């Protein structure tokens, strides 16, 4: 992690939990202690966001796992950026690999969602990452640059401070197969160089690029020690007290 970028750790709970288990998570998060030099954001299922926001220490952010690209209307089953803000939350995850690959969201739709969420003052965790067959075909860079382009096209120059990019190789998500620190660092470094070329040097230097995919208490320090890895987006381990250790990876 480079010193000018604040370390960022997100907990993506995905479609897990109930009030009883969430109470347990809130308890260990509020007890911490969490490194004050790390920005922490957790993302509960939409139905529990307001409950979590009401009980969680205010210094921990709460994120939606997804939201649609307009304020309101006939979009059964969806929620808007405005609703996330209305209940006092300030972040949203967009373009997660499960939204892309289970629910069929396109680069274009994700770009439109990023644009709308930012326009409403939400901060965005924008996710990208290649599938195993793409990596094996030598297409990792092509894929992540294409996914990044759809994001870059929808972020105004003054909005970059409200964006965190999460590089989550699909083959590492929920599989226990973490990218090695060297594999992750290589992609992060290439992404940062790409951003420098396509957006600007200052944005590339300040943009936080975090890694996701089987991050654990055991591997978080080595991953977080890489110069272009600015934190993590954690799935399974964010439901467990281990998450506190992951938040504190740079201590
Ligand atoms: P796991 O940590 O369970 O592999 O999930 C990663 C992820 O998808 C976070 O968004």
Coordinates of C-alpha atoms and ligand atoms in Angstrom, one line a residue:
X1 CA 0.0 0.0 0.0
X2 CA 1.3 3.4 -0.9
X3 CA 1.1 5.9 1.9
X4 CA -0.9 8.6 0.2
X5 CA -3.8 6.3 -0.2
X6 CA -5.9 5.4 2.8
X7 CA -6.2 1.6 3.2
X8 CA -9.8 0.5 2.5
X9 CA -11.4 -2.8 3.6
X10 CA -14.9 -3.7 2.5
X11 CA -17.0 -6.5 3.8
X12 CA -19.5 -7.8 1.3
X13 CA -22.0 -10.0 3.1
X14 CA -23.7 -11.0 -0.1
X15 CA -27.1 -12.8 0.5
X16 CA -26.2 -14.0 4.0
X17 CA -27.3 -13.4 7.5
X18 CA -30.4 -12.8 9.6
X19 CA -31.0 -10.4 12.4
X20 CA -29.5 -12.8 15.0
X21 CA -26.2 -13.4 13.1
X22 CA -26.0 -9.7 12.0
X23 CA -26.2 -8.7 15.7
X24 CA -23.1 -10.8 16.2
X25 CA -21.3 -9.1 13.4
X26 CA -22.2 -5.7 14.6
X27 CA -20.9 -6.6 18.1
X28 CA -17.5 -7.6 16.9
X29 CA -17.2 -4.7 14.5
X30 CA -18.2 -2.1 17.2
X31 CA -15.8 -3.8 19.7
X32 CA -12.9 -3.8 17.2
X33 CA -10.5 -2.3 17.8
X34 CA -10.3 -1.2 14.1
X35 CA -7.2 0.6 12.8
X36 CA -8.3 4.3 12.5
X37 CA -6.0 4.5 9.5
X38 CA -8.2 2.1 7.6
X39 CA -11.5 3.0 6.0
X40 CA -14.1 0.3 6.7
X41 CA -17.3 -0.3 4.9
X42 CA -19.7 -3.2 5.2
X43 CA -22.4 -4.2 2.8
X44 CA -25.4 -6.1 4.2
X45 CA -28.3 -7.4 2.1
X46 CA -30.5 -4.4 1.2
X47 CA -33.3 -5.5 3.6
X48 CA -30.9 -5.2 6.6
X49 CA -29.1 -2.0 5.6
X50 CA -31.1 0.4 7.7
X51 CA -31.0 -2.0 10.7
X52 CA -27.2 -2.2 10.4
X53 CA -26.8 1.5 9.9
X54 CA -28.8 2.1 13.1
X55 CA -26.6 -0.1 15.2
X56 CA -23.1 0.2 13.7
X57 CA -20.5 2.6 14.9
X58 CA -20.8 5.7 12.6
X59 CA -17.2 5.5 11.6
X60 CA -17.9 2.3 9.7
X61 CA -19.6 2.9 6.4
X62 CA -22.6 0.9 5.1
X63 CA -22.9 0.1 1.4
X64 CA -25.6 -1.3 -0.8
X65 CA -24.6 -4.4 -2.8
X66 CA -26.2 -3.0 -6.0
X67 CA -28.7 -0.3 -7.1
X68 CA -30.4 0.7 -10.3
X69 CA -29.6 3.5 -12.6
X70 CA -32.6 5.8 -12.0
X71 CA -34.3 7.4 -9.0
X72 CA -37.6 5.5 -9.0
X73 CA -40.2 3.8 -11.1
X74 CA -41.6 0.5 -12.3
X75 CA -38.5 -1.7 -11.6
X76 CA -39.9 -4.4 -9.4
X77 CA -37.4 -5.9 -7.0
X78 CA -34.7 -3.2 -7.4
X79 CA -33.6 -0.3 -5.2
X80 CA -32.2 3.1 -6.1
X81 CA -29.2 5.2 -5.1
X82 CA -31.6 7.7 -3.6
X83 CA -33.1 5.1 -1.3
X84 CA -29.6 4.1 -0.1
X85 CA -28.9 7.7 0.7
X86 CA -32.3 8.2 2.3
X87 CA -31.6 5.6 4.9
X88 CA -28.3 7.3 5.8
X89 CA -25.9 5.0 3.9
X90 CA -23.3 6.5 1.6
X91 CA -21.8 3.7 -0.5
X92 CA -22.8 1.1 -3.1
X93 CA -21.0 -1.8 -4.7
X94 CA -21.5 -1.9 -8.4
X95 CA -20.5 -4.5 -11.0
X96 CA -19.8 -7.3 -8.6
X97 CA -18.9 -10.5 -10.5
X98 CA -22.1 -12.1 -9.2
X99 CA -24.1 -9.3 -10.7
X100 CA -22.2 -9.7 -14.0
X101 CA -22.1 -13.5 -14.2
X102 CA -25.2 -14.7 -12.3
X103 CA -27.6 -11.8 -13.2
X104 CA -26.1 -11.0 -16.6
X105 CA -25.3 -7.3 -16.0
X106 CA -23.3 -5.8 -18.9
X107 CA -20.4 -3.4 -18.8
X108 CA -22.7 -0.8 -20.3
X109 CA -25.4 -1.2 -17.6
X110 CA -22.7 -1.1 -14.8
X111 CA -21.3 2.1 -16.3
X112 CA -24.8 3.7 -16.3
X113 CA -25.3 2.6 -12.7
X114 CA -21.9 4.1 -11.7
X115 CA -22.8 7.4 -13.4
X116 CA -26.2 7.7 -11.7
X117 CA -25.0 6.6 -8.2
X118 CA -22.1 9.2 -8.3
X119 CA -24.5 11.9 -9.6
X120 CA -26.6 11.3 -6.4
X121 CA -23.5 11.7 -4.2
X122 CA -23.1 8.0 -3.4
X123 CA -19.6 6.6 -3.2
X124 CA -19.0 3.6 -5.5
X125 CA -17.0 0.4 -5.1
X126 CA -16.7 -0.6 -8.7
X127 CA -15.8 -4.3 -9.3
X128 CA -13.9 -5.9 -12.2
X129 CA -12.2 -9.2 -12.7
X130 CA -11.6 -11.9 -15.2
X131 CA -12.9 -15.5 -15.3
X132 CA -10.6 -18.5 -15.2
X133 CA -10.9 -19.3 -18.9
X134 CA -10.1 -15.6 -19.7
X135 CA -7.0 -15.8 -17.6
X136 CA -5.9 -19.1 -19.1
X137 CA -6.4 -17.6 -22.6
X138 CA -4.1 -14.7 -21.7
X139 CA -6.9 -12.3 -21.8
X140 CA -6.8 -10.9 -18.2
X141 CA -5.6 -7.4 -19.2
X142 CA -8.0 -7.2 -22.2
X143 CA -11.0 -8.1 -19.9
X144 CA -10.2 -5.8 -17.0
X145 CA -9.3 -2.9 -19.2
X146 CA -12.6 -3.3 -21.1
X147 CA -14.5 -3.4 -17.8
X148 CA -12.5 -0.4 -16.5
X149 CA -13.3 1.6 -19.7
X150 CA -17.0 1.3 -19.1
X151 CA -16.4 2.7 -15.6
X152 CA -14.0 5.4 -16.6
X153 CA -16.4 6.7 -19.3
X154 CA -18.9 7.3 -16.5
X155 CA -16.9 9.1 -13.9
X156 CA -16.4 12.9 -14.1
X157 CA -12.9 14.3 -13.3
X158 CA -14.1 15.6 -9.9
X159 CA -15.7 12.3 -8.9
X160 CA -12.7 10.1 -8.7
X161 CA -12.3 10.6 -4.9
X162 CA -15.7 8.9 -4.5
X163 CA -14.6 5.7 -6.4
X164 CA -12.8 2.6 -5.1
X165 CA -12.0 -0.1 -7.7
X166 CA -12.1 -3.7 -6.5
X167 CA -10.1 -6.2 -8.6
X168 CA -11.8 -9.5 -8.0
X169 CA -10.6 -12.4 -10.2
X170 CA -13.8 -14.5 -10.6
X171 CA -11.8 -17.7 -10.1
X172 CA -10.7 -16.5 -6.6
X173 CA -14.1 -15.6 -5.3
X174 CA -15.5 -18.0 -2.7
X175 CA -13.1 -20.7 -3.9
X176 CA -10.4 -20.5 -1.3
X177 CA -8.0 -20.0 -4.3
X178 CA -6.6 -16.6 -3.6
X179 CA -4.5 -14.9 -6.3
X180 CA -0.9 -14.9 -5.0
X181 CA 0.2 -11.5 -3.8
X182 CA 2.4 -11.3 -6.9
X183 CA -0.4 -12.2 -9.3
X184 CA -2.7 -9.6 -7.7
X185 CA 0.0 -6.9 -7.6
X186 CA 0.8 -7.5 -11.3
X187 CA -2.8 -6.7 -12.3
X188 CA -3.2 -3.8 -9.8
X189 CA 0.0 -2.2 -11.1
X190 CA -1.1 -2.6 -14.7
X191 CA -4.5 -1.2 -13.9
X192 CA -2.9 1.8 -12.2
X193 CA -0.7 2.4 -15.2
X194 CA -3.8 2.1 -17.5
X195 CA -5.6 4.7 -15.4
X196 CA -2.6 7.0 -15.6
X197 CA -2.8 6.8 -19.4
X198 CA -6.6 6.9 -19.8
X199 CA -7.5 9.3 -17.0
X200 CA -4.5 11.1 -15.4
X201 CA -1.5 10.6 -13.3
X202 CA -3.0 12.3 -10.2
X203 CA -6.1 10.1 -10.4
X204 CA -4.0 7.0 -10.9
X205 CA -1.9 7.9 -7.8
X206 CA -4.8 8.6 -5.6
X207 CA -7.3 5.9 -6.7
X208 CA -7.6 3.1 -4.3
X209 CA -7.5 -0.3 -6.0
X210 CA -8.4 -3.1 -3.6
X211 CA -8.2 -6.9 -4.1
X212 CA -11.0 -9.4 -3.5
X213 CA -11.2 -13.1 -3.7
X214 CA -10.7 -15.5 -0.8
X215 CA -9.0 -12.8 1.4
X216 CA -8.5 -14.2 4.9
X217 CA -6.8 -13.3 8.2
X218 CA -4.0 -15.6 7.0
X219 CA -3.2 -13.9 3.6
X220 CA -4.4 -10.3 4.2
X221 CA -1.0 -8.9 5.4
X222 CA 1.0 -10.2 2.4
X223 CA -1.6 -9.0 0.0
X224 CA -2.0 -5.6 1.7
X225 CA 1.8 -5.2 1.7
X226 CA 2.0 -5.0 -2.1
X227 CA 2.6 -1.5 -3.4
X228 CA -0.5 -1.2 -5.6
X229 CA -2.9 -3.1 -3.4
X230 CA -4.8 -0.6 -1.2
X231 CA -7.0 -2.9 0.8
X232 CA -9.5 -5.7 0.2
X233 CA -13.1 -6.5 -0.5
X234 CA -13.9 -9.5 1.6
X235 CA -16.8 -12.0 1.2
X236 CA -16.9 -15.0 3.4
X237 CA -14.4 -13.8 6.0
X238 CA -16.3 -10.6 6.5
X239 CA -19.0 -12.6 8.3
X240 CA -16.5 -13.7 11.0
X241 CA -14.5 -12.0 13.7
X242 CA -11.5 -12.6 11.4
X243 CA -12.7 -9.5 9.6
X244 CA -11.2 -7.4 12.4
X245 CA -7.8 -8.8 11.6
X246 CA -8.2 -8.2 7.9
X247 CA -9.2 -4.5 8.7
X248 CA -6.0 -4.3 10.7
X249 CA -3.8 -5.9 8.0
X250 CA -1.3 -3.1 7.8
X251 CA -0.7 -2.8 11.6
Ligands
LIG1 P1 -14.8 -14.3 -0.9 O1 -14.0 -13.4 0.0 O2 -15.9 -15.1 -0.2 O3 -14.0 -15.0 -1.9 O4 -15.6 -13.2 -1.8 C1 -15.0 -12.1 -2.4 C2 -16.0 -11.2 -2.9 O5 -16.7 -11.5 -3.9 C3 -16.1 -9.9 -2.3 O6 -17.0 -9.0 -3.0

